[in-house]
Amino acid sequence: MSWPNSNNFSVIVVLPASGCEMIAKVLRCRTWLMNLLFVTTMFLAESVRKARIIQSATFYMVWTKPRVFSVPGTVAPIRHQSNQMTRLKRAISMPMLLFFGLGNILGAGIYVLIGKVAAESAIYAPVAFLCASLVAGFSAFTYAELSSRYPHSAGEAVYIQQGFGQTWISRIVGLLIALAGMVSAATVSRGFHGYFSVFLSLDAALVISGIVLLLGGLTVWGVRQSVGAAALLTVAEIIGLAVVIWAGRDLLASVPMRMPELLPPANLSVWTGIGLGAFIAFFAFIGFEDMVNVAEEVKNPARNLPLAILLALIIATVMYALVSIVAVLALPLAQLSTSTAPLTDVLAQLANYDARYISAISMLAIVNGALIQMVMASRLLYGMACKGWLPDALSRVNAKTRTPVNATLLVVAIILALALWLPVQTLAIATSYIVLIVFSMVNAALLALRLREGRATEGWSVPIWVPLFGLLSSAALIVFELVQRWAA
């Protein structure tokens, strides 16, 4: 650890005493003697903390300039977090968090994009989903460790700040992930109209505007209401996918006999199609990273966040594999790749089900994906504003709803504009690009932390090759997609 020049900084020592009152002492450090006093104080307090005489101790060295130097293992101070300010409410339990993440992953992908993946990968669409899951899996383990170390809103921005210590990089990454969430919400909002048209033929702009504004109102209402609604909608999503899997049980039973048909040959053109499909399918796994941005509203985040992230990704991967196998075996590829309501068509082919039932469930799944992205993006902008990286107005929390209303209104406006102007596939590809860039940088941040500080002594920890593979696989998928699009 390198110490800054002691000519112009303050040391703030905060010792929470039994959660009742805060004792804060500010020592003006201008001489080597005061430096020695700081080190001695830190050593004694750490010894006391380890002896469990007090619960915790946090130390900050705050420059009188805007720069902040943080003692390793801590997070830089956050503005607007005094006892007098309204804070976010810790209301999200482990089951609610799991449903929050799982609903986002499932709603954002398989209901909308299975046909688009099949258009690129043909019958090998299940392989494309598994390849995308592998790329997402490395980053999920990275997020699990980082969320355990730093359970704060504006998760990715905090991780980059801790890894590289450059605020401008953190600001860019935070804005990128917020943009990805908003583009993702716009994507599934457009997909909503395809299933809605099964019931009623209305202008697409009217339907899209109505659903975005309705979800925006729910997001402003409260986090318990938003996440509670997301949990209920996630149950509906899982039921919908389970119905598809059950209807296709005979097709799944035939997989061992049809395995030669489903396994791709060692052919460059085939694997190129699988790679392009995997890039689109990657969008279907986006969602687990959003869970870290509600960290300040999660109960026991150091334990519950990493556990929920990994469970959500595992469950989603299994369901995607089964549903994609059923889809490619049930429908002709030409029909599947052009369908605007692919799972409705799959069920119509497999069983004598009323198409409106699966369309209704599909709409609920899509609504859930958009709702969760709204919650994530608004909390991310709020967290960045609290750190001084965005305008102060975005950090304000409504005293009644305990939600960041200004940040939410901005997010809703951007989602509505994107959903009205851009087609589904363009939005999905743009989201995948943005998220893969962010994943690359987050994996690099964990690598930097591990090389500098070693393995974490508490909480979740993964082998160092995990973020390395996460960085390489994310970057490789970006390069592959760019090369193929350019060549085409």
Coordinates of C-alpha atoms in Angstrom, one line a residue:
M1 CA 0.0 0.0 0.0
S2 CA 1.4 3.4 -1.0
W3 CA 0.6 6.4 1.3
P4 CA -0.3 9.7 -0.2
N5 CA 1.6 12.9 0.5
S6 CA 0.5 14.0 4.0
N7 CA 0.5 17.7 3.3
N8 CA -3.1 18.1 2.6
F9 CA -5.6 15.4 3.8
S10 CA -7.7 14.5 6.7
V11 CA -8.2 11.1 8.4
I12 CA -11.8 10.3 9.4
V13 CA -12.2 7.4 11.9
V14 CA -15.7 6.2 12.3
L15 CA -16.4 3.6 15.0
P16 CA -20.0 2.4 15.2
A17 CA -20.7 1.6 18.9
S18 CA -23.4 -1.1 19.2
G19 CA -25.3 0.6 16.4
C20 CA -26.4 3.3 18.8
E21 CA -24.2 6.3 18.2
M22 CA -21.3 7.3 15.9
I23 CA -18.0 8.7 17.3
A24 CA -16.2 10.6 14.6
K25 CA -12.8 12.3 15.1
V26 CA -11.1 14.2 12.4
L27 CA -7.3 14.4 12.7
R28 CA -5.5 17.1 10.6
C29 CA -2.4 15.3 9.3
R30 CA 0.4 17.6 8.3
T31 CA 3.5 16.0 9.8
W32 CA 5.1 12.7 10.0
L33 CA 4.1 12.4 13.6
M34 CA 0.4 12.6 12.7
N35 CA 1.0 10.0 10.0
L36 CA 2.4 7.7 12.7
L37 CA -0.6 8.5 14.9
F38 CA -2.9 7.5 12.0
V39 CA -1.2 4.2 11.5
T40 CA -1.2 3.5 15.2
T41 CA -4.9 4.4 15.5
M42 CA -5.8 2.2 12.6
F43 CA -3.8 -0.8 14.0
L44 CA -5.4 -0.5 17.5
A45 CA -8.9 -0.1 16.1
E46 CA -8.5 -3.1 13.8
S47 CA -7.3 -5.1 16.8
V48 CA -10.4 -4.1 18.7
R49 CA -12.6 -5.0 15.8
K50 CA -11.1 -8.4 15.4
A51 CA -11.6 -8.9 19.2
R52 CA -15.3 -8.2 18.6
I53 CA -15.3 -5.5 21.2
I54 CA -17.1 -3.4 18.6
Q55 CA -18.9 -4.5 15.6
S56 CA -17.0 -2.7 12.9
A57 CA -14.6 0.1 12.1
T58 CA -14.3 2.0 8.9
F59 CA -11.5 4.3 7.9
Y60 CA -11.3 6.9 5.2
M61 CA -8.5 9.3 4.2
V62 CA -10.3 12.2 2.4
W63 CA -8.3 14.7 0.5
T64 CA -9.4 18.3 0.8
K65 CA -9.5 18.3 -3.0
P66 CA -12.3 16.3 -4.7
R67 CA -10.1 13.2 -5.0
V68 CA -10.6 10.4 -2.5
F69 CA -8.0 7.9 -1.3
S70 CA -9.6 4.8 0.3
V71 CA -7.9 2.4 2.6
P72 CA -7.9 -1.0 0.7
G73 CA -10.8 -3.1 1.6
T74 CA -13.2 -0.2 2.1
V75 CA -15.4 1.7 -0.3
A76 CA -15.1 5.4 -0.8
P77 CA -17.6 7.5 1.2
I78 CA -20.9 8.1 -0.4
R79 CA -22.6 11.5 -0.5
H80 CA -26.1 11.9 0.9
Q81 CA -25.8 9.1 3.4
S82 CA -26.0 11.0 6.6
N83 CA -28.5 9.9 9.2
Q84 CA -30.7 12.8 8.3
M85 CA -31.1 11.8 4.6
T86 CA -33.7 9.3 3.4
R87 CA -32.1 6.0 2.5
L88 CA -33.2 3.1 0.4
K89 CA -35.1 0.4 2.4
R90 CA -33.7 -3.1 2.9
A91 CA -36.8 -5.0 1.9
I92 CA -35.5 -7.7 -0.5
S93 CA -35.1 -11.2 1.0
M94 CA -33.1 -14.0 -0.6
P95 CA -36.1 -15.7 -2.3
M96 CA -37.4 -12.3 -3.6
L97 CA -33.9 -11.5 -5.0
L98 CA -33.6 -14.9 -6.7
F99 CA -37.0 -14.4 -8.4
F100 CA -36.0 -10.8 -9.3
G101 CA -32.9 -12.0 -11.1
L102 CA -34.5 -15.1 -12.6
G103 CA -37.5 -13.2 -13.8
N104 CA -35.2 -10.7 -15.6
I105 CA -33.1 -13.4 -17.3
L106 CA -36.1 -15.5 -18.4
G107 CA -38.3 -12.6 -19.4
A108 CA -35.7 -10.8 -21.5
G109 CA -34.7 -13.8 -23.6
I110 CA -36.4 -17.0 -24.5
Y111 CA -39.9 -15.6 -25.0
V112 CA -38.7 -13.0 -27.5
L113 CA -35.5 -14.2 -29.1
I114 CA -35.7 -18.0 -29.6
G115 CA -36.7 -17.5 -33.2
K116 CA -33.9 -15.0 -33.9
V117 CA -31.3 -17.4 -32.5
A118 CA -32.7 -20.2 -34.7
A119 CA -32.5 -18.0 -37.8
E120 CA -28.7 -17.8 -37.2
S121 CA -27.9 -21.2 -35.8
A122 CA -30.7 -23.4 -37.3
I123 CA -31.2 -26.7 -35.5
Y124 CA -28.1 -26.0 -33.4
A125 CA -29.8 -23.2 -31.5
P126 CA -29.6 -25.2 -28.2
V127 CA -25.8 -25.3 -28.7
A128 CA -25.8 -21.5 -29.2
F129 CA -27.6 -21.1 -25.9
L130 CA -25.1 -23.3 -24.1
C131 CA -22.2 -21.4 -25.6
A132 CA -23.8 -18.1 -24.5
S133 CA -24.3 -19.6 -21.0
L134 CA -20.6 -20.5 -20.7
V135 CA -19.5 -16.9 -21.5
A136 CA -22.1 -15.5 -19.0
G137 CA -21.1 -18.1 -16.4
F138 CA -17.5 -16.9 -16.0
S139 CA -18.8 -13.4 -15.5
A140 CA -21.5 -14.6 -13.1
F141 CA -18.8 -16.0 -10.8
T142 CA -16.9 -12.8 -11.0
Y143 CA -20.0 -10.8 -10.1
A144 CA -20.5 -13.3 -7.2
E145 CA -17.1 -12.4 -5.6
L146 CA -17.3 -8.7 -6.3
S147 CA -20.9 -8.4 -4.9
S148 CA -19.7 -10.1 -1.8
R149 CA -16.8 -7.7 -1.4
Y150 CA -18.7 -4.5 -2.3
P151 CA -22.5 -4.9 -1.7
H152 CA -23.4 -1.4 -3.0
S153 CA -25.8 0.2 -5.6
A154 CA -24.0 1.2 -8.8
G155 CA -22.3 -2.2 -8.5
E156 CA -20.3 -2.3 -11.7
A157 CA -19.1 1.3 -11.3
V158 CA -18.0 0.5 -7.8
Y159 CA -16.1 -2.6 -8.9
I160 CA -14.3 -0.6 -11.6
Q161 CA -13.4 2.1 -9.1
Q162 CA -12.0 -0.5 -6.7
G163 CA -10.1 -2.3 -9.4
F164 CA -8.6 0.6 -11.3
G165 CA -9.1 3.7 -9.0
Q166 CA -10.2 5.8 -12.0
T167 CA -13.4 7.6 -11.5
W168 CA -13.9 8.5 -15.2
I169 CA -13.7 4.7 -16.1
S170 CA -16.3 4.0 -13.4
R171 CA -18.6 6.7 -14.7
I172 CA -18.4 5.3 -18.2
V173 CA -19.0 1.7 -17.1
G174 CA -21.9 2.8 -14.9
L175 CA -23.5 4.7 -17.8
L176 CA -23.0 1.7 -20.1
I177 CA -24.7 -0.8 -17.9
A178 CA -27.6 1.7 -17.3
L179 CA -27.9 2.1 -21.0
A180 CA -27.8 -1.7 -21.5
G181 CA -30.6 -2.1 -19.0
M182 CA -32.7 0.6 -20.7
V183 CA -32.1 -0.9 -24.2
S184 CA -33.0 -4.3 -22.9
A185 CA -36.2 -3.0 -21.4
A186 CA -37.0 -1.3 -24.8
T187 CA -36.3 -4.6 -26.5
V188 CA -38.8 -6.7 -24.5
S189 CA -41.3 -3.8 -24.6
R190 CA -41.4 -4.1 -28.4
G191 CA -41.7 -7.9 -28.1
F192 CA -44.7 -7.3 -25.9
H193 CA -46.8 -6.1 -28.8
G194 CA -46.3 -9.3 -30.8
Y195 CA -48.0 -11.4 -28.1
F196 CA -50.6 -8.7 -27.3
S197 CA -51.8 -8.7 -30.9
V198 CA -53.1 -12.3 -30.3
F199 CA -55.8 -10.7 -28.1
L200 CA -56.3 -7.3 -29.6
S201 CA -55.1 -5.5 -32.7
L202 CA -53.9 -2.0 -31.6
D203 CA -51.3 0.4 -32.9
A204 CA -47.9 -0.8 -31.7
A205 CA -46.9 2.7 -30.5
L206 CA -50.0 2.9 -28.3
V207 CA -49.4 -0.6 -26.7
I208 CA -45.7 0.0 -26.1
S209 CA -46.3 3.5 -24.6
G210 CA -49.0 2.1 -22.3
I211 CA -46.9 -0.8 -20.9
V212 CA -43.8 1.4 -20.4
L213 CA -45.6 4.1 -18.5
L214 CA -47.6 1.6 -16.4
L215 CA -44.3 -0.1 -15.3
G216 CA -42.7 3.2 -14.7
G217 CA -45.5 4.1 -12.2
L218 CA -45.1 0.7 -10.4
T219 CA -41.3 1.4 -10.2
V220 CA -41.9 4.8 -8.6
W221 CA -44.5 3.3 -6.2
G222 CA -42.0 1.3 -4.1
V223 CA -39.3 -1.4 -4.3
R224 CA -41.3 -3.9 -2.2
Q225 CA -44.2 -3.5 -4.7
S226 CA -41.9 -3.6 -7.7
V227 CA -39.9 -6.7 -6.6
G228 CA -43.0 -8.4 -5.2
A229 CA -44.7 -8.0 -8.6
A230 CA -41.6 -9.2 -10.3
A231 CA -41.6 -12.3 -8.1
L232 CA -45.2 -13.1 -9.0
L233 CA -44.6 -12.6 -12.7
T234 CA -41.5 -14.8 -12.5
V235 CA -43.7 -17.6 -11.2
A236 CA -45.9 -17.1 -14.3
E237 CA -42.8 -17.2 -16.5
I238 CA -41.6 -20.4 -15.1
I239 CA -45.1 -22.0 -15.5
G240 CA -45.2 -20.9 -19.1
L241 CA -41.8 -22.5 -19.9
A242 CA -42.7 -25.6 -17.9
V243 CA -45.9 -25.9 -20.0
V244 CA -43.7 -25.8 -23.2
I245 CA -41.3 -28.4 -21.8
W246 CA -44.2 -30.7 -20.7
A247 CA -45.9 -30.4 -24.1
G248 CA -42.6 -31.3 -25.7
R249 CA -41.8 -34.2 -23.4
D250 CA -42.0 -36.7 -26.2
L251 CA -39.5 -34.7 -28.2
L252 CA -37.2 -34.4 -25.3
A253 CA -37.4 -38.2 -24.8
S254 CA -36.3 -38.7 -28.4
V255 CA -33.1 -36.6 -27.9
P256 CA -30.8 -39.5 -27.3
M257 CA -31.8 -41.0 -30.7
R258 CA -31.6 -37.7 -32.5
M259 CA -28.3 -36.6 -30.9
P260 CA -26.4 -36.9 -34.2
E261 CA -28.9 -34.5 -35.7
L262 CA -28.5 -32.0 -32.8
L263 CA -24.7 -32.1 -32.4
P264 CA -22.9 -29.7 -34.8
P265 CA -20.2 -31.1 -37.1
A266 CA -16.7 -29.7 -37.3
N267 CA -17.7 -27.4 -40.1
L268 CA -16.6 -23.7 -40.1
S269 CA -19.9 -22.4 -41.6
V270 CA -22.0 -24.3 -39.1
W271 CA -19.9 -23.0 -36.1
T272 CA -20.0 -19.5 -37.6
G273 CA -23.8 -19.6 -37.4
I274 CA -23.6 -21.0 -33.9
G275 CA -21.4 -18.1 -32.9
L276 CA -23.7 -15.5 -34.4
G277 CA -26.6 -17.2 -32.6
A278 CA -24.7 -17.3 -29.4
F279 CA -24.2 -13.6 -29.6
I280 CA -27.9 -13.0 -29.8
A281 CA -28.6 -15.8 -27.2
F282 CA -26.3 -14.0 -24.9
F283 CA -29.0 -11.3 -24.5
A284 CA -31.2 -14.1 -23.0
F285 CA -28.7 -14.4 -20.1
I286 CA -28.5 -10.7 -19.4
G287 CA -30.1 -10.0 -16.1
F288 CA -28.0 -11.5 -13.3
E289 CA -25.7 -8.5 -13.3
D290 CA -28.7 -6.2 -12.6
M291 CA -29.1 -7.9 -9.2
V292 CA -26.1 -6.1 -7.8
N293 CA -27.7 -2.7 -8.4
V294 CA -30.3 -3.3 -5.7
A295 CA -27.6 -4.3 -3.2
E296 CA -28.6 -1.5 -0.8
E297 CA -32.1 -2.8 -0.6
V298 CA -31.2 -6.5 -0.1
K299 CA -31.1 -8.1 3.4
N300 CA -27.7 -9.6 4.2
P301 CA -26.3 -8.7 0.7
A302 CA -22.8 -10.2 1.3
R303 CA -24.3 -13.7 1.5
N304 CA -27.6 -13.4 -0.5
L305 CA -26.3 -11.5 -3.6
P306 CA -23.7 -14.0 -4.8
L307 CA -25.9 -17.0 -4.0
A308 CA -28.8 -15.6 -5.9
I309 CA -26.7 -14.7 -8.9
L310 CA -25.4 -18.2 -9.4
L311 CA -28.7 -19.9 -8.7
A312 CA -30.5 -17.7 -11.2
L313 CA -28.0 -18.4 -14.0
I314 CA -28.1 -22.2 -13.4
I315 CA -31.9 -22.4 -13.4
A316 CA -32.1 -20.2 -16.5
T317 CA -29.5 -22.3 -18.4
V318 CA -31.4 -25.6 -17.7
M319 CA -34.7 -24.1 -18.8
Y320 CA -33.3 -22.5 -21.9
A321 CA -31.6 -25.7 -23.0
L322 CA -34.9 -27.7 -22.7
V323 CA -37.1 -25.1 -24.3
S324 CA -34.8 -24.5 -27.2
I325 CA -34.6 -28.2 -27.9
V326 CA -38.4 -28.5 -27.9
A327 CA -38.7 -25.4 -30.2
V328 CA -36.2 -26.5 -32.9
L329 CA -37.7 -30.0 -33.0
A330 CA -41.3 -28.9 -32.9
L331 CA -41.4 -26.3 -35.7
P332 CA -39.9 -26.0 -39.2
L333 CA -36.9 -23.6 -39.0
A334 CA -38.5 -21.3 -41.5
Q335 CA -41.6 -20.8 -39.3
L336 CA -39.7 -20.6 -36.1
S337 CA -37.2 -18.0 -37.3
T338 CA -39.9 -15.6 -38.6
S339 CA -42.4 -16.0 -35.8
T340 CA -43.4 -12.9 -33.7
A341 CA -44.8 -15.2 -31.0
P342 CA -42.6 -18.3 -31.2
L343 CA -43.6 -20.1 -28.1
T344 CA -47.3 -19.7 -28.9
D345 CA -46.6 -21.3 -32.3
V346 CA -44.6 -24.1 -30.6
L347 CA -47.5 -25.0 -28.3
A348 CA -50.0 -24.7 -31.1
Q349 CA -48.0 -27.3 -33.0
L350 CA -47.5 -29.7 -30.0
A351 CA -50.8 -29.6 -28.2
N352 CA -54.4 -28.5 -28.6
Y353 CA -53.8 -25.5 -26.3
D354 CA -55.6 -22.2 -26.8
A355 CA -52.9 -19.8 -28.1
R356 CA -54.1 -17.1 -25.8
Y357 CA -53.0 -18.9 -22.7
I358 CA -49.3 -19.0 -23.6
S359 CA -49.5 -15.5 -25.1
A360 CA -50.8 -14.2 -21.8
I361 CA -48.0 -15.9 -19.9
S362 CA -45.5 -14.6 -22.5
M363 CA -46.8 -11.0 -22.0
L364 CA -46.3 -11.4 -18.3
A365 CA -42.8 -12.6 -18.8
I366 CA -42.0 -9.7 -21.1
V367 CA -43.5 -7.2 -18.6
N368 CA -41.4 -8.7 -15.9
G369 CA -38.2 -8.3 -17.8
A370 CA -38.9 -4.6 -18.6
L371 CA -40.0 -3.9 -14.9
I372 CA -36.8 -5.4 -13.5
Q373 CA -34.6 -3.4 -15.9
M374 CA -36.3 -0.2 -14.9
V375 CA -35.6 -0.9 -11.3
M376 CA -32.0 -1.8 -12.0
A377 CA -31.3 1.2 -14.2
S378 CA -32.9 3.7 -11.8
R379 CA -30.9 2.3 -8.8
L380 CA -27.7 2.4 -10.8
L381 CA -28.2 6.1 -11.7
Y382 CA -29.1 6.8 -8.1
G383 CA -26.0 5.1 -6.8
M384 CA -23.7 6.9 -9.2
A385 CA -25.3 10.3 -8.3
C386 CA -24.8 9.5 -4.6
K387 CA -21.1 9.2 -5.4
G388 CA -21.0 12.5 -7.2
W389 CA -20.6 10.9 -10.6
L390 CA -23.9 12.2 -11.9
P391 CA -26.1 15.2 -11.2
D392 CA -27.3 15.5 -7.6
A393 CA -30.9 15.5 -8.6
L394 CA -30.7 11.8 -9.5
S395 CA -29.7 10.9 -5.9
R396 CA -32.8 12.2 -4.3
V397 CA -35.1 9.6 -2.7
N398 CA -38.8 10.3 -2.2
A399 CA -39.5 10.4 1.6
K400 CA -42.9 8.6 1.1
T401 CA -42.1 5.9 -1.4
R402 CA -38.4 5.6 -0.5
T403 CA -37.6 5.3 -4.2
P404 CA -35.4 7.4 -6.5
V405 CA -38.2 9.1 -8.4
N406 CA -36.0 11.5 -10.5
A407 CA -33.8 8.7 -11.7
T408 CA -36.8 6.5 -12.4
L409 CA -38.5 9.2 -14.5
L410 CA -35.4 9.7 -16.6
V411 CA -35.1 5.9 -17.2
V412 CA -38.7 5.6 -18.3
A413 CA -38.3 8.4 -20.8
I414 CA -35.3 6.9 -22.4
I415 CA -36.8 3.4 -22.6
L416 CA -39.9 4.7 -24.2
A417 CA -37.9 6.6 -26.9
L418 CA -35.8 3.5 -27.7
A419 CA -38.8 1.2 -27.8
L420 CA -40.7 3.4 -30.2
W421 CA -37.8 3.9 -32.6
L422 CA -35.7 0.8 -32.9
P423 CA -36.5 -2.8 -34.0
V424 CA -36.1 -5.8 -31.6
Q425 CA -33.1 -7.5 -33.2
T426 CA -31.2 -4.2 -33.4
L427 CA -31.9 -3.5 -29.7
A428 CA -30.9 -7.0 -28.7
I429 CA -27.6 -6.9 -30.6
A430 CA -26.8 -3.4 -29.2
T431 CA -27.5 -4.7 -25.6
S432 CA -25.2 -7.7 -26.1
Y433 CA -22.4 -5.4 -27.3
I434 CA -22.7 -3.1 -24.3
V435 CA -23.0 -5.8 -21.7
L436 CA -20.0 -7.8 -23.1
I437 CA -17.9 -4.7 -22.9
V438 CA -18.9 -4.2 -19.3
F439 CA -18.3 -7.8 -18.5
S440 CA -14.8 -7.6 -20.0
M441 CA -14.0 -4.6 -17.8
V442 CA -15.6 -6.0 -14.6
N443 CA -13.5 -9.2 -15.1
A444 CA -10.4 -7.1 -15.6
A445 CA -11.2 -5.2 -12.4
L446 CA -11.4 -8.4 -10.4
L447 CA -8.1 -9.5 -12.0
A448 CA -6.5 -6.2 -10.9
L449 CA -7.8 -6.6 -7.4
R450 CA -6.6 -10.2 -7.0
L451 CA -3.2 -9.4 -8.4
R452 CA -2.9 -6.4 -6.0
E453 CA -4.6 -7.6 -2.9
G454 CA -4.7 -11.4 -3.2
R455 CA -7.7 -13.6 -2.4
A456 CA -10.5 -12.2 -0.2
T457 CA -10.3 -13.6 3.3
E458 CA -14.1 -13.3 3.8
G459 CA -17.1 -13.9 1.6
W460 CA -17.1 -15.5 -1.8
S461 CA -13.9 -16.1 -3.7
V462 CA -13.2 -17.7 -7.1
P463 CA -9.9 -19.0 -8.6
I464 CA -8.0 -16.3 -10.5
W465 CA -8.5 -18.1 -13.8
V466 CA -12.3 -17.4 -13.6
P467 CA -12.1 -13.6 -14.3
L468 CA -9.3 -14.3 -16.8
F469 CA -11.5 -16.6 -18.8
G470 CA -14.4 -14.3 -18.3
L471 CA -12.4 -11.4 -19.8
L472 CA -11.1 -13.5 -22.7
S473 CA -14.4 -15.1 -23.6
S474 CA -16.4 -11.8 -23.5
A475 CA -13.8 -10.0 -25.6
A476 CA -13.6 -13.0 -28.1
L477 CA -17.4 -13.0 -28.6
I478 CA -17.3 -9.2 -29.3
V479 CA -14.5 -9.6 -31.8
F480 CA -16.1 -12.6 -33.5
E481 CA -19.4 -10.8 -33.9
L482 CA -17.7 -7.6 -35.3
V483 CA -15.7 -9.6 -37.8
Q484 CA -18.7 -11.6 -39.0
R485 CA -20.9 -8.5 -39.4
W486 CA -18.1 -6.7 -41.2
A487 CA -17.5 -9.6 -43.5
A488 CA -21.2 -9.9 -44.3

